Amino acid sequence: MKTGIFRILSLAALTVTSMSAQTTATYTNFIRQIQMPSGVEWELSNISASGEQQSGLSVADDGARFELWTVKSAPLTSYLLDSKFVGSYIPTATLVIRSEDPYTTIPRTRADRPFWVDVNVTGLSADATAPSAARSVTFLQHTQSYGLGGLGLNLDRLLATLLSQTAITGNGERTFSFQVTSITGADRTKVRGEERFSIFSLPDQLSPASQLASQYIQIWPVANGSISGIAEGEVFRAKIRTLTVAATDLYPDSRAYLQIYKGPAVLGTEGIVVPSSVMLGDANVPKDDARPVDLDTYVTSDGMWTVELLTSTPFGIDRLAKLTFQVSRNLHVNSMLGTME
């Protein structure tokens, strides 16, 4: 027995659920501790109906089974009320998923963005002769698509696909990096679903594999948009027609808006935001939106003008669509007396 690597040395909070007596029979409760693999037994007698009790023996290297019994006096009958297996090697783990989105309720990111999984494992034995369950845990990655337009409602996570599993054989902190999601789809920018990461212990004697830590991250599609109602390069000599802006799959808590500036389209130019064009994303899921926009009051002179549909997200500002048009409202009249404007 290697006492230096014990993780559990006492039995805590074993509650005795006594059976209701319909006669004058009395009940005596006891706990039986069975060491593995030797089978050595130790009994703690006269256990109260509720409370805590320290185990009579230290837990063996290969674990011990604790059985809670009650004995009925008349007729003399024994009942097994509960049974628990406790291993002397019990690793612990924490798992945290990070992305560029500061939203804290559920980790989330966009289909084209990276994320990171921070893992910390403690309690693993460095003894090469120790059982494998004492020296290693398993890191698993599952993926699950929400399907076309899906939001993950009423999702059966038992149907998730196991994508990978990795053995972790040492204590300490480590980070796994993922440049983009592993969820598959015909258009990878439009996939939506979740990736779940878990850490499990290895099975050991009578103790099955157990989940030590788990978390999932939601993956949402990349937004796209359009500007319609005006043709690219169209020339206006009077009032500018009302155009329509539309956005699909706006990222949660993002916003999309139209800006206008004079001159050709140059990415990164800061223009005038048109308030009537602002579209706000939903707080938790992607959203589609569209609205008419009147630009006439923003065009103050002749020449080339550019309108851009932009979206602002935790990942920065992206251009969803752009359009340039010409304005020529001044009337030129030539006469024999000269030129009149």
PDB file of N, CA, C and O in Angstrom, residues 95 137-142 162-166 168 196-201 215:
ATOM      1  N   LEU A  95     -11.136  22.760 -17.262  1.00  0.00           N
ATOM      2  CA  LEU A  95     -11.110  23.018 -18.698  1.00  0.00           C
ATOM      3  C   LEU A  95     -11.846  24.325 -18.966  1.00  0.00           C
ATOM      4  O   LEU A  95     -12.994  24.492 -18.536  1.00  0.00           O
ATOM      5  N   VAL A 137      -5.075  10.679 -18.234  1.00  0.00           N
ATOM      6  CA  VAL A 137      -6.477  10.992 -18.484  1.00  0.00           C
ATOM      7  C   VAL A 137      -6.645  11.182 -19.991  1.00  0.00           C
ATOM      8  O   VAL A 137      -5.658  11.282 -20.729  1.00  0.00           O
ATOM      9  N   THR A 138      -7.884  11.230 -20.454  1.00  0.00           N
ATOM     10  CA  THR A 138      -8.154  11.347 -21.886  1.00  0.00           C
ATOM     11  C   THR A 138      -8.838  12.671 -22.199  1.00  0.00           C
ATOM     12  O   THR A 138      -9.827  13.036 -21.558  1.00  0.00           O
ATOM     13  N   PHE A 139      -8.297  13.382 -23.186  1.00  0.00           N
ATOM     14  CA  PHE A 139      -8.861  14.641 -23.661  1.00  0.00           C
ATOM     15  C   PHE A 139      -9.620  14.355 -24.950  1.00  0.00           C
ATOM     16  O   PHE A 139      -9.050  13.873 -25.928  1.00  0.00           O
ATOM     17  N   LEU A 140     -10.940  14.644 -24.963  1.00  0.00           N
ATOM     18  CA  LEU A 140     -11.791  14.305 -26.100  1.00  0.00           C
ATOM     19  C   LEU A 140     -12.366  15.560 -26.741  1.00  0.00           C
ATOM     20  O   LEU A 140     -12.695  16.532 -26.049  1.00  0.00           O
ATOM     21  N   GLN A 141     -12.514  15.511 -28.068  1.00  0.00           N
ATOM     22  CA  GLN A 141     -13.126  16.588 -28.835  1.00  0.00           C
ATOM     23  C   GLN A 141     -14.304  16.032 -29.628  1.00  0.00           C
ATOM     24  O   GLN A 141     -14.150  15.113 -30.429  1.00  0.00           O
ATOM     25  N   HIS A 142     -15.494  16.573 -29.386  1.00  0.00           N
ATOM     26  CA  HIS A 142     -16.696  16.204 -30.121  1.00  0.00           C
ATOM     27  C   HIS A 142     -17.181  17.404 -30.931  1.00  0.00           C
ATOM     28  O   HIS A 142     -17.061  18.552 -30.488  1.00  0.00           O
ATOM     29  N   LEU A 162     -17.424  12.050 -32.276  1.00  0.00           N
ATOM     30  CA  LEU A 162     -16.114  12.070 -31.627  1.00  0.00           C
ATOM     31  C   LEU A 162     -15.061  12.300 -32.696  1.00  0.00           C
ATOM     32  O   LEU A 162     -14.831  11.461 -33.558  1.00  0.00           O
ATOM     33  N   LEU A 163     -14.409  13.463 -32.623  1.00  0.00           N
ATOM     34  CA  LEU A 163     -13.441  13.828 -33.648  1.00  0.00           C
ATOM     35  C   LEU A 163     -12.034  13.383 -33.280  1.00  0.00           C
ATOM     36  O   LEU A 163     -11.262  12.941 -34.140  1.00  0.00           O
ATOM     37  N   SER A 164     -11.675  13.482 -32.002  1.00  0.00           N
ATOM     38  CA  SER A 164     -10.320  13.092 -31.603  1.00  0.00           C
ATOM     39  C   SER A 164     -10.294  12.800 -30.115  1.00  0.00           C
ATOM     40  O   SER A 164     -11.151  13.249 -29.353  1.00  0.00           O
ATOM     41  N   GLN A 165      -9.308  12.019 -29.695  1.00  0.00           N
ATOM     42  CA  GLN A 165      -9.052  11.790 -28.275  1.00  0.00           C
ATOM     43  C   GLN A 165      -7.539  11.687 -28.066  1.00  0.00           C
ATOM     44  O   GLN A 165      -6.841  11.035 -28.836  1.00  0.00           O
ATOM     45  N   THR A 166      -7.065  12.367 -27.042  1.00  0.00           N
ATOM     46  CA  THR A 166      -5.641  12.483 -26.788  1.00  0.00           C
ATOM     47  C   THR A 166      -5.350  12.126 -25.335  1.00  0.00           C
ATOM     48  O   THR A 166      -6.067  12.563 -24.433  1.00  0.00           O
ATOM     49  N   ILE A 168      -3.415  12.514 -21.958  1.00  0.00           N
ATOM     50  CA  ILE A 168      -2.625  13.482 -21.201  1.00  0.00           C
ATOM     51  C   ILE A 168      -1.960  12.719 -20.068  1.00  0.00           C
ATOM     52  O   ILE A 168      -2.630  12.126 -19.226  1.00  0.00           O
ATOM     53  N   ARG A 196     -17.464  20.340 -28.353  1.00  0.00           N
ATOM     54  CA  ARG A 196     -17.390  20.025 -26.923  1.00  0.00           C
ATOM     55  C   ARG A 196     -16.046  19.376 -26.623  1.00  0.00           C
ATOM     56  O   ARG A 196     -15.597  18.473 -27.339  1.00  0.00           O
ATOM     57  N   PHE A 197     -15.422  19.838 -25.547  1.00  0.00           N
ATOM     58  CA  PHE A 197     -14.149  19.298 -25.104  1.00  0.00           C
ATOM     59  C   PHE A 197     -14.323  18.750 -23.693  1.00  0.00           C
ATOM     60  O   PHE A 197     -14.918  19.409 -22.832  1.00  0.00           O
ATOM     61  N   SER A 198     -13.801  17.544 -23.466  1.00  0.00           N
ATOM     62  CA  SER A 198     -13.997  16.871 -22.179  1.00  0.00           C
ATOM     63  C   SER A 198     -12.711  16.185 -21.747  1.00  0.00           C
ATOM     64  O   SER A 198     -11.865  15.832 -22.583  1.00  0.00           O
ATOM     65  N   ILE A 199     -12.585  16.003 -20.454  1.00  0.00           N
ATOM     66  CA  ILE A 199     -11.488  15.231 -19.885  1.00  0.00           C
ATOM     67  C   ILE A 199     -12.098  14.102 -19.070  1.00  0.00           C
ATOM     68  O   ILE A 199     -12.940  14.339 -18.188  1.00  0.00           O
ATOM     69  N   PHE A 200     -11.684  12.867 -19.361  1.00  0.00           N
ATOM     70  CA  PHE A 200     -12.194  11.686 -18.674  1.00  0.00           C
ATOM     71  C   PHE A 200     -11.042  10.934 -18.015  1.00  0.00           C
ATOM     72  O   PHE A 200      -9.943  10.858 -18.562  1.00  0.00           O
ATOM     73  N   SER A 201     -11.339  10.376 -16.861  1.00  0.00           N
ATOM     74  CA  SER A 201     -10.394   9.452 -16.252  1.00  0.00           C
ATOM     75  C   SER A 201     -10.453   8.124 -16.997  1.00  0.00           C
ATOM     76  O   SER A 201     -11.408   7.846 -17.739  1.00  0.00           O
ATOM     77  N   GLN A 215     -16.685  21.360 -21.351  1.00  0.00           N
ATOM     78  CA  GLN A 215     -17.259  22.636 -21.753  1.00  0.00           C
ATOM     79  C   GLN A 215     -17.408  22.635 -23.264  1.00  0.00           C
ATOM     80  O   GLN A 215     -16.676  21.944 -23.971  1.00  0.00           O
TER      81      GLN A 215
END
